[in-house]
Coordinates of C-alpha atoms in Angstrom, one line a residue:
M4 CA 121.6 132.1 113.9
R5 CA 118.7 134.6 113.4
I6 CA 119.4 134.7 109.7
Y7 CA 117.7 131.4 109.6
I8 CA 114.5 132.7 111.1
I9 CA 114.6 135.9 109.1
L10 CA 115.2 134.8 105.8
P11 CA 112.4 132.9 105.1
E12 CA 110.4 136.1 105.4
F13 CA 112.4 137.7 102.4
P14 CA 109.8 137.9 99.5
L15 CA 112.1 136.6 97.0
L16 CA 112.3 133.2 98.5
Q17 CA 108.8 132.9 98.2
D18 CA 109.1 133.2 94.3
S19 CA 109.3 130.0 92.7
K20 CA 112.1 131.6 89.9
Y21 CA 114.4 131.7 93.2
Y22 CA 113.6 128.4 94.6
I23 CA 117.0 126.7 92.9
T24 CA 119.2 129.7 93.8
L25 CA 117.6 130.9 97.4
T26 CA 115.0 128.8 99.0
L27 CA 116.5 125.2 98.6
P28 CA 120.0 126.5 99.2
L29 CA 118.6 127.8 102.7
A30 CA 117.3 124.5 103.4
M31 CA 120.6 122.8 102.7
A32 CA 122.3 125.3 105.0
I33 CA 120.0 124.4 107.9
L34 CA 120.5 120.8 107.5
R35 CA 124.1 121.3 107.5
L36 CA 124.0 123.0 111.0
D37 CA 126.1 121.0 113.5
T38 CA 124.1 119.3 116.6
N39 CA 123.9 122.3 118.9
P40 CA 122.8 124.9 116.6
S41 CA 120.2 122.7 115.0
K42 CA 118.5 122.0 118.3
V43 CA 118.6 125.9 119.1
L44 CA 116.5 126.5 115.8
D45 CA 114.2 123.5 116.7
N46 CA 113.6 125.6 120.2
W47 CA 113.1 128.7 118.3
W48 CA 110.7 127.1 116.0
S49 CA 108.9 125.7 118.8
Q50 CA 108.3 129.3 119.9
V51 CA 107.4 131.0 117.0
C52 CA 103.6 131.8 116.2
P53 CA 101.8 129.5 114.4
E54 CA 101.4 131.6 111.3
Y55 CA 104.9 131.9 110.7
F56 CA 105.4 128.2 111.2
F57 CA 102.8 127.4 108.8
R58 CA 104.2 129.7 106.3
L59 CA 107.6 128.1 106.5
I60 CA 105.9 124.7 105.9
D61 CA 103.8 126.1 102.9
L62 CA 107.0 127.5 101.3
Y63 CA 108.9 124.1 101.2
K64 CA 105.8 122.2 100.4
G65 CA 105.5 124.7 97.4
A66 CA 109.1 123.8 96.4
V67 CA 108.4 120.0 96.6
V68 CA 105.5 120.5 94.1
Y69 CA 107.8 122.6 92.0
L70 CA 110.5 120.2 91.7
L71 CA 107.9 117.3 91.1
N72 CA 106.4 119.3 88.4
G73 CA 109.7 120.1 86.6
R74 CA 111.7 116.9 87.4
K75 CA 111.9 115.8 83.6
T76 CA 112.9 119.3 82.3
L77 CA 114.3 121.4 84.9
L78 CA 117.2 119.5 86.3
I79 CA 119.4 116.5 85.7
P80 CA 118.4 113.7 88.3
V81 CA 121.4 114.1 90.7
L82 CA 120.7 117.5 91.3
F83 CA 117.0 116.9 91.4
T84 CA 117.7 114.2 93.9
S85 CA 119.6 116.6 96.3
Y86 CA 117.1 119.4 96.2
I87 CA 114.1 117.5 96.8
T88 CA 115.7 115.5 99.6
A89 CA 116.8 118.9 101.2
A90 CA 113.1 120.0 101.0
L91 CA 111.6 116.9 102.3
R92 CA 114.3 116.6 105.1
L93 CA 113.4 120.1 106.1
L94 CA 109.9 119.5 106.3
E95 CA 110.6 116.5 108.4
K96 CA 112.5 118.6 110.7
M97 CA 109.6 120.9 111.2
H98 CA 107.2 118.0 111.4
K99 CA 109.3 116.6 114.4
V100 CA 108.9 120.0 116.1
N101 CA 105.3 120.1 115.4
V102 CA 104.6 116.8 117.1
K103 CA 105.8 118.3 120.4
V104 CA 104.2 121.8 120.3
Q105 CA 101.3 121.1 117.9
H106 CA 101.6 124.6 116.3
V107 CA 99.5 123.4 113.3
D108 CA 97.3 120.3 112.2
H109 CA 99.2 117.4 111.0
D110 CA 97.1 117.6 107.7
K111 CA 99.0 121.0 107.0
F112 CA 102.0 119.0 106.1
Y113 CA 100.0 117.0 103.5
I114 CA 100.9 117.6 99.8
P115 CA 97.9 116.6 98.0
E116 CA 99.4 116.8 94.5
I117 CA 101.9 113.9 95.1
S118 CA 99.0 111.6 94.1
S119 CA 99.1 112.9 90.7
L120 CA 102.7 113.9 90.4
V121 CA 104.5 110.7 91.8
D122 CA 103.7 107.0 90.9
I123 CA 103.1 105.8 94.5
Q124 CA 102.9 102.2 93.7
E125 CA 106.6 102.2 92.4
D126 CA 107.7 104.6 95.0
Y127 CA 106.4 102.5 97.6
L128 CA 108.2 99.3 96.0
M129 CA 111.3 101.2 95.8
W130 CA 111.1 102.0 99.5
F131 CA 109.9 98.7 100.6
L132 CA 113.1 96.9 98.9
N133 CA 115.3 99.4 100.4
Q134 CA 113.7 98.9 103.7
A135 CA 114.1 95.0 103.1
G136 CA 117.9 95.7 102.6
L137 CA 117.7 95.0 98.7
K138 CA 119.3 98.0 97.4
V139 CA 118.0 98.7 93.8
R140 CA 120.0 100.7 91.6
P141 CA 118.0 103.4 90.0
S142 CA 118.5 103.9 86.3
I143 CA 120.4 107.1 85.1
M144 CA 116.8 108.9 84.6
Q145 CA 115.3 107.8 87.7
D146 CA 115.7 109.5 90.9
S147 CA 117.1 107.7 93.9
V148 CA 114.9 109.5 96.5
T149 CA 111.7 107.6 97.7
I150 CA 108.6 109.8 98.8
C151 CA 107.6 107.2 101.0
S152 CA 110.5 107.8 103.5
Y153 CA 108.5 111.1 104.4
P154 CA 104.8 109.7 104.9
F155 CA 103.8 112.8 106.9
V156 CA 103.4 114.5 103.3
F157 CA 100.8 112.0 102.3
D158 CA 97.2 112.7 102.6
A159 CA 94.7 110.1 103.4
Q160 CA 94.2 109.1 99.6
A161 CA 97.8 108.7 99.1
K162 CA 98.3 106.6 102.2
T163 CA 95.2 104.7 101.0
K164 CA 97.2 103.8 97.8
M165 CA 100.3 102.8 99.8
L166 CA 98.1 100.5 101.8
Q167 CA 96.6 99.1 98.7
T168 CA 99.9 98.6 97.3
D169 CA 101.4 96.8 100.4
A170 CA 98.0 94.7 100.4
E171 CA 98.6 93.7 96.8
L172 CA 102.3 93.0 97.4
Q173 CA 101.5 90.9 100.3
M174 CA 98.4 89.2 98.6
Q175 CA 100.9 88.4 95.7
V176 CA 103.6 87.0 98.0
A177 CA 100.7 84.8 99.5
I178 CA 99.6 83.8 96.1
N179 CA 102.8 82.9 94.9
G180 CA 103.9 81.1 98.1
A181 CA 100.6 78.8 97.5
N182 CA 101.7 78.5 93.6
L183 CA 105.2 77.4 94.7
Q184 CA 103.8 75.0 97.2
N185 CA 101.5 73.6 94.7
V186 CA 104.4 73.0 92.1
F187 CA 106.4 70.9 94.9
M188 CA 103.1 69.1 95.9
L189 CA 102.4 68.1 92.2
L190 CA 106.0 66.9 91.8
S191 CA 105.8 64.9 95.0
L192 CA 102.5 63.4 93.8
E193 CA 100.5 64.9 96.7
P194 CA 98.0 67.1 95.0
M195 CA 95.5 67.1 98.1
L196 CA 97.9 69.2 99.8
A197 CA 97.8 71.9 97.2
K198 CA 97.1 75.2 98.6
N199 CA 94.3 77.7 97.2
P200 CA 95.8 81.1 96.2
Y201 CA 92.4 82.8 97.5
L202 CA 91.4 82.9 101.2
V203 CA 88.1 80.8 100.4
L204 CA 85.3 81.0 103.0
H205 CA 82.4 78.4 102.8
V206 CA 79.6 79.6 104.8
R207 CA 75.7 79.0 105.3
R208 CA 73.4 81.7 105.8
T209 CA 71.7 79.9 108.5
S210 CA 74.7 79.6 110.4
L211 CA 77.1 82.6 109.4
V212 CA 79.0 83.4 112.6
A213 CA 79.9 79.5 113.4
D214 CA 80.8 78.9 109.9
A215 CA 83.0 82.1 109.6
L216 CA 84.8 81.0 113.1
R217 CA 85.4 77.5 111.8
E218 CA 86.7 78.5 108.4
L219 CA 88.8 81.3 110.0
S220 CA 90.4 78.9 112.4
I221 CA 91.8 76.5 110.0
H222 CA 93.6 79.2 107.9
S223 CA 97.0 80.5 108.7
D224 CA 98.0 84.2 109.2
I225 CA 99.6 84.2 105.8
D226 CA 96.2 82.8 104.3
L227 CA 94.4 85.9 105.6
K228 CA 96.9 88.1 103.4
K229 CA 95.3 86.5 100.3
P230 CA 92.4 87.9 98.2
L231 CA 89.1 87.2 99.8
K232 CA 86.3 84.7 98.0
V233 CA 83.1 83.7 99.9
I234 CA 80.9 81.0 98.8
F235 CA 77.3 80.7 100.1
D236 CA 76.4 77.0 100.7
G237 CA 74.2 76.0 97.7
E238 CA 74.4 79.1 95.8
E239 CA 76.0 79.4 92.3
A240 CA 77.0 83.0 92.5
V241 CA 80.6 83.7 91.3
D242 CA 82.1 86.2 93.9
D243 CA 83.4 89.3 91.9
G244 CA 83.1 91.4 95.0
G245 CA 79.2 91.5 95.7
V246 CA 79.3 88.6 97.2
T247 CA 81.9 89.2 99.7
K248 CA 80.4 92.6 100.5
E249 CA 77.1 90.9 101.2
F250 CA 78.9 88.5 103.7
F251 CA 80.5 91.4 105.5
L252 CA 77.2 93.2 105.9
L253 CA 75.3 90.0 107.0
L254 CA 78.1 88.7 109.5
L255 CA 78.6 92.1 111.0
K256 CA 75.0 92.7 111.3
E257 CA 74.8 89.4 113.3
L258 CA 77.8 90.0 115.5
L259 CA 76.5 93.5 116.4
N260 CA 73.0 92.1 117.4
P261 CA 72.2 93.6 120.8
I262 CA 71.1 90.1 122.0
Y263 CA 74.7 89.0 122.3
G264 CA 75.3 91.9 124.6
M265 CA 79.1 92.3 123.1
F266 CA 78.7 96.0 122.5
T267 CA 76.6 98.7 124.2
V268 CA 74.9 101.3 122.0
Y269 CA 75.2 104.8 123.7
P270 CA 71.9 106.6 122.8
D271 CA 73.3 110.3 123.1
S272 CA 75.7 109.5 120.3
N273 CA 74.4 106.4 118.6
L274 CA 77.7 104.8 118.7
L275 CA 78.8 101.3 120.0
W276 CA 81.5 100.5 122.5
F277 CA 82.6 97.2 124.2
S278 CA 80.2 95.9 126.9
D279 CA 81.7 96.1 130.5
I280 CA 80.4 92.5 131.0
C281 CA 79.7 90.1 128.2
F282 CA 79.2 86.4 128.0
V283 CA 80.2 85.2 124.5
E284 CA 83.7 83.7 123.9
H285 CA 86.7 85.8 123.1
N286 CA 87.1 84.5 119.7
W287 CA 83.8 86.3 118.6
F288 CA 85.5 89.6 119.3
H289 CA 88.8 88.1 117.6
L290 CA 86.3 87.5 114.7
I291 CA 85.1 91.2 114.5
G292 CA 88.8 92.4 114.6
I293 CA 89.6 90.0 111.6
M294 CA 86.6 91.1 109.7
C295 CA 87.4 94.6 110.0
G296 CA 91.1 93.9 109.1
L297 CA 89.8 91.9 106.0
A298 CA 87.5 94.8 105.1
I299 CA 90.5 97.3 104.7
Y300 CA 92.5 94.6 103.1
N301 CA 89.8 93.7 100.5
F302 CA 88.7 97.7 100.2
T303 CA 85.2 96.9 101.3
V304 CA 83.4 99.8 103.3
V305 CA 81.5 98.4 106.2
D306 CA 79.1 100.0 108.5
L307 CA 80.4 100.1 112.1
H308 CA 79.4 102.9 114.4
F309 CA 82.6 102.9 116.6
P310 CA 83.9 106.0 118.2
L311 CA 87.4 107.6 116.9
V312 CA 89.1 106.2 120.1
L313 CA 88.7 102.5 118.8
Y314 CA 91.3 103.6 115.9
K315 CA 93.3 105.6 118.2
K316 CA 93.7 102.6 120.3
L317 CA 95.0 100.4 117.4
L318 CA 97.6 103.1 116.6
N319 CA 98.4 103.4 120.2
V320 CA 97.4 107.1 120.6
P321 CA 95.7 107.6 124.3
A322 CA 92.3 108.4 124.9
T323 CA 91.1 111.6 126.2
L324 CA 88.2 113.3 127.7
E325 CA 87.4 114.4 124.2
D326 CA 87.0 110.8 123.4
L327 CA 84.4 110.3 126.0
K328 CA 82.6 113.3 124.9
E329 CA 82.2 111.7 121.5
L330 CA 80.9 108.4 122.7
S331 CA 79.0 109.6 125.5
P332 CA 78.2 113.4 125.4
T333 CA 76.4 113.8 128.9
E334 CA 79.2 112.0 130.8
G335 CA 81.8 114.0 128.9
R336 CA 80.0 117.3 129.8
S337 CA 79.6 116.3 133.3
L338 CA 83.3 115.8 133.9
Q339 CA 84.1 118.8 131.8
E340 CA 81.9 120.9 134.4
L341 CA 83.6 119.3 137.2
L342 CA 87.1 120.2 135.9
D343 CA 85.9 123.8 135.1
Y344 CA 84.1 124.5 138.5
P345 CA 85.7 127.5 139.9
A346 CA 84.7 127.3 143.6
E347 CA 86.6 125.5 146.6
D348 CA 83.5 123.3 147.7
V349 CA 84.0 120.3 145.0
E350 CA 83.4 117.7 147.6
E351 CA 80.2 119.3 148.8
T352 CA 78.9 120.1 145.3
F353 CA 79.7 116.8 143.3
C354 CA 79.6 114.4 146.1
L355 CA 81.9 112.1 144.2
N356 CA 84.4 109.3 145.1
F357 CA 86.8 107.3 142.9
A358 CA 84.1 104.6 142.2
I359 CA 81.3 104.9 139.6
L360 CA 78.0 103.2 139.1
R361 CA 77.8 101.1 135.9
E362 CA 74.6 99.3 134.4
S363 CA 75.0 95.6 133.9
Y364 CA 72.0 93.8 132.4
G365 CA 69.7 96.2 134.1
L366 CA 71.4 96.0 137.6
M367 CA 73.5 99.1 138.8
E368 CA 77.2 98.0 140.3
M369 CA 79.7 100.1 142.1
K370 CA 83.2 99.8 140.1
P371 CA 86.2 101.5 141.8
L372 CA 88.5 103.4 139.5
V373 CA 91.5 102.7 141.6
P374 CA 92.1 100.4 144.4
G375 CA 90.1 101.4 147.4
G376 CA 88.6 104.2 145.3
D377 CA 85.0 103.9 147.2
K378 CA 87.0 105.6 150.1
I379 CA 88.7 108.1 148.2
T380 CA 86.7 111.5 147.9
V381 CA 86.9 113.7 144.8
N382 CA 88.2 117.3 145.7
R383 CA 89.8 120.1 144.1
D384 CA 93.2 119.0 144.2
N385 CA 92.5 115.4 142.7
R386 CA 89.7 116.1 140.2
K387 CA 92.1 115.8 137.2
E388 CA 93.2 112.4 138.2
F389 CA 89.7 111.4 138.9
V390 CA 88.8 112.4 135.3
D391 CA 91.8 110.5 133.9
S392 CA 90.9 107.5 135.9
Y393 CA 87.2 107.6 134.7
V394 CA 88.3 107.9 131.2
N395 CA 90.9 104.9 131.4
Y396 CA 88.1 102.8 133.1
V397 CA 85.7 103.5 130.1
F398 CA 88.4 103.0 127.4
N399 CA 90.9 100.6 128.9
Q400 CA 90.5 98.9 132.3
S401 CA 86.7 97.6 131.8
I402 CA 87.0 96.2 128.2
Q403 CA 90.7 95.1 128.3
E404 CA 90.1 91.4 127.5
W405 CA 87.6 92.0 124.7
Y406 CA 89.5 94.7 123.1
E407 CA 92.7 92.8 123.3
A408 CA 90.9 89.9 121.4
F409 CA 89.7 92.4 118.7
S410 CA 92.9 94.2 118.2
T411 CA 94.9 90.7 118.0
G412 CA 92.3 89.7 115.2
F413 CA 92.7 93.2 113.4
L414 CA 96.5 93.6 113.6
K415 CA 97.0 89.8 112.4
V416 CA 95.3 91.0 109.0
C417 CA 96.4 94.7 109.1
G418 CA 99.4 95.1 111.3
G419 CA 102.9 96.4 110.2
K420 CA 104.7 99.6 109.5
I421 CA 102.2 100.7 106.7
L422 CA 99.2 101.2 109.3
E423 CA 101.3 103.6 111.5
L424 CA 101.5 106.1 108.7
F425 CA 97.8 106.7 109.2
Q426 CA 96.0 109.3 111.7
P427 CA 93.2 107.7 113.6
S428 CA 90.6 109.6 111.7
E429 CA 92.3 108.3 108.4
L430 CA 92.2 104.7 109.7
R431 CA 88.4 105.4 110.6
A432 CA 87.7 106.5 107.1
M433 CA 89.5 103.3 105.6
V434 CA 87.1 101.0 107.7
V435 CA 83.7 102.8 107.4
G436 CA 84.2 105.4 104.7
S437 CA 84.3 109.1 104.8
S438 CA 81.7 111.9 104.9
N439 CA 83.2 114.1 102.2
Y440 CA 80.2 114.0 99.9
N441 CA 80.2 115.2 96.4
W442 CA 76.8 114.4 95.0
Q443 CA 77.6 116.0 91.6
E444 CA 80.6 113.6 91.4
L445 CA 77.9 110.5 92.3
E446 CA 75.9 111.5 89.3
E447 CA 78.7 112.2 86.9
S448 CA 80.2 108.6 87.6
A449 CA 76.9 106.8 87.6
V450 CA 76.4 103.9 84.9
Y451 CA 73.3 103.1 83.0
K452 CA 72.0 99.9 81.8
G453 CA 69.1 98.7 79.8
E454 CA 67.3 101.6 78.1
Y455 CA 68.7 104.2 80.3
T456 CA 71.0 106.7 79.5
T457 CA 72.1 110.5 80.9
A458 CA 69.7 111.8 78.6
H459 CA 66.7 109.6 79.5
P460 CA 63.7 111.5 81.1
T461 CA 63.3 109.2 83.9
V462 CA 67.1 109.6 84.6
R463 CA 66.9 113.2 84.3
M464 CA 63.9 113.1 86.7
F465 CA 65.7 111.2 89.0
W466 CA 68.9 113.2 89.6
E467 CA 66.7 116.6 89.7
T468 CA 64.6 114.7 92.3
F469 CA 67.7 113.3 94.2
H470 CA 69.6 117.1 94.2
E471 CA 66.3 118.5 95.7
F472 CA 66.5 116.1 98.9
P473 CA 68.0 117.5 102.1
L474 CA 71.4 116.0 103.2
E475 CA 70.0 113.3 105.6
K476 CA 67.8 112.1 103.0
K477 CA 70.6 111.7 100.3
K478 CA 72.5 109.9 103.1
R479 CA 69.6 107.4 103.6
F480 CA 69.8 106.9 99.8
L481 CA 73.3 105.9 100.0
L482 CA 72.4 103.7 102.8
F483 CA 69.4 102.3 101.1
L484 CA 71.7 101.6 97.8
T485 CA 75.2 100.5 99.2
G486 CA 74.6 99.3 102.7
S487 CA 76.6 102.5 104.4
D488 CA 75.8 106.1 104.3
R489 CA 79.5 106.9 104.2
I490 CA 81.6 106.7 101.1
P491 CA 84.9 105.1 100.2
I492 CA 88.1 107.0 101.1
Y493 CA 88.8 107.6 97.3
G494 CA 85.7 109.6 97.2
M495 CA 82.1 109.3 95.5
S496 CA 83.3 108.3 91.8
S497 CA 84.7 105.1 93.3
L498 CA 81.2 104.0 94.1
H499 CA 80.2 103.2 90.7
I500 CA 76.5 103.2 91.2
I501 CA 74.5 101.5 88.3
I502 CA 71.0 102.4 87.5
Q503 CA 69.1 100.1 85.2
S504 CA 65.5 100.2 83.9
I505 CA 63.2 97.4 84.5
S506 CA 59.8 96.5 82.8
S507 CA 57.6 96.7 86.0
G508 CA 54.9 99.5 86.0
E509 CA 55.2 102.8 87.9
D510 CA 53.3 101.3 90.8
H511 CA 56.5 99.5 91.8
L512 CA 59.0 100.8 94.1
P513 CA 62.7 101.2 93.1
V514 CA 64.7 98.2 94.5
A515 CA 68.4 98.3 95.5
H516 CA 70.9 95.6 94.9
T517 CA 73.1 96.4 98.0
C518 CA 75.8 94.1 97.1
Y519 CA 76.4 95.8 93.7
N520 CA 75.3 99.1 94.3
L521 CA 72.8 98.6 91.8
L522 CA 69.3 100.4 91.6
D523 CA 66.3 99.0 89.6
L524 CA 64.3 102.1 88.6
P525 CA 61.1 101.8 86.9
K526 CA 60.0 104.3 84.1
Y527 CA 57.9 106.6 85.9
S528 CA 55.7 109.0 84.1
S529 CA 56.2 112.2 86.4
K530 CA 58.4 113.6 89.0
E531 CA 56.2 113.7 91.3
I532 CA 55.5 110.0 91.2
L533 CA 59.2 109.2 91.1
R534 CA 59.7 111.4 94.4
K535 CA 56.9 109.6 96.0
K536 CA 58.2 106.0 95.1
L537 CA 61.6 106.8 95.7
T538 CA 61.0 108.3 99.1
Q539 CA 58.8 105.4 100.2
A540 CA 61.6 103.0 99.3
I541 CA 64.2 104.8 101.2
D542 CA 62.0 105.5 104.3
H543 CA 61.0 101.7 104.4
Y544 CA 64.7 100.6 104.4
E545 CA 65.3 99.0 107.6
G546 CA 68.3 97.0 107.2
F547 CA 70.7 95.5 104.6
S548 CA 68.7 95.2 101.3
L549 CA 70.4 92.1 100.2
V550 CA 68.1 91.4 97.0

């Protein structure tokens, strides 16, 4: 058995020239092991040092990339399928071990090259049809393995592409269903019952929340899978994406307004969490859940300052003390100090019991963490239980009914197996964007209108000024221009910002049309004036600039 531990260290196995003759046959041999020897190897892998384990992962990730690169020239399809299946199944075996022992972070299994080497849409469709029990015979030149069967190798961008494919698939199913019903309605001479192939919401700016609740209440769950179109009452604008984005920005700004008391802002972290006590109806939380789901489904980044634990809950990952440290650093540090306290006199030093004081509309109220908690003193033996109960109270017990309304709305739009492929951090990036900034990419992907081109003096001054800004000022500019200081999961280039010339004089400030990522930039005569006016525009931005 030890040969299976020793051989991967043999240098020739790490040479791509020997992948076919040595590296992949070793994987096949491991996968042929009987149940008990296979368990022994899993047990040994769980005890090796993380560096060895990572080298083994890296070896077979390299083999997968090698095979994908050479699939057309290297091997006949049958051999390709057996070799790549062996490499992926071995990675899957190691992934299962890693889930238990956490040798390496989950992203160490990612193979970023897959996005460029595999047609993810076609692969997902094949996987989807197989899952549905519709066996599709691959052509003689097409391999029968679907990479989507091994989702742990997909990075966030590849998973997003899968989600997009799934969304488009479900949207198409919903549209086709509506079109089919329309044919039947026309044949039965009942055109009034015809279905719209889009999810169309008619809303008034003056009554956004009430109208959104009304409109969504009359639509079925299937309707939520359709592409979203928004019509503001009395406005002629065609919704090619900008109006929908404006709708999300305005509605979420209204729903998150502190006057409703639905969410509490934690000043330490500037993050939002569900309030312990709230007087609005459950359907408001349900609406926010649907909006978050629709934002993902319609590929719109929204500016929601929720902690990572919200996305963990949506994926059924338990909350921990680390989550409390993110939401409320002061509380988190205090509980960590309690756990780390070395002396025996925990009771005398901390004077705690299993009940905590929580503020509610300016009044302090004692909340028991467990039944009869106000009579149970925290001591050295039960302090871990106290911390766990505290975390459970904040993230589960105190907000259960509000969270359930929210999650029901979210999962109504975005539920299903595809969501389970995401890590919590990846799901958050899907909703609110990521912070992987590449400012050069932003410049290279910019589009110019009017008199402007990449060589225009004002444009060159603009980018010189922008690149000189500190990070926080650059993020403020993103917020000013797009309504969010984070970027879509696909990266900066997918923002497609537009800079256009305008005839107003240089005494005017630049103007952002947030819904279209469009900047009206006057022709300034000097870099100093441009810097001053751009800084003024950014610094005076206080909310969604919906020009």
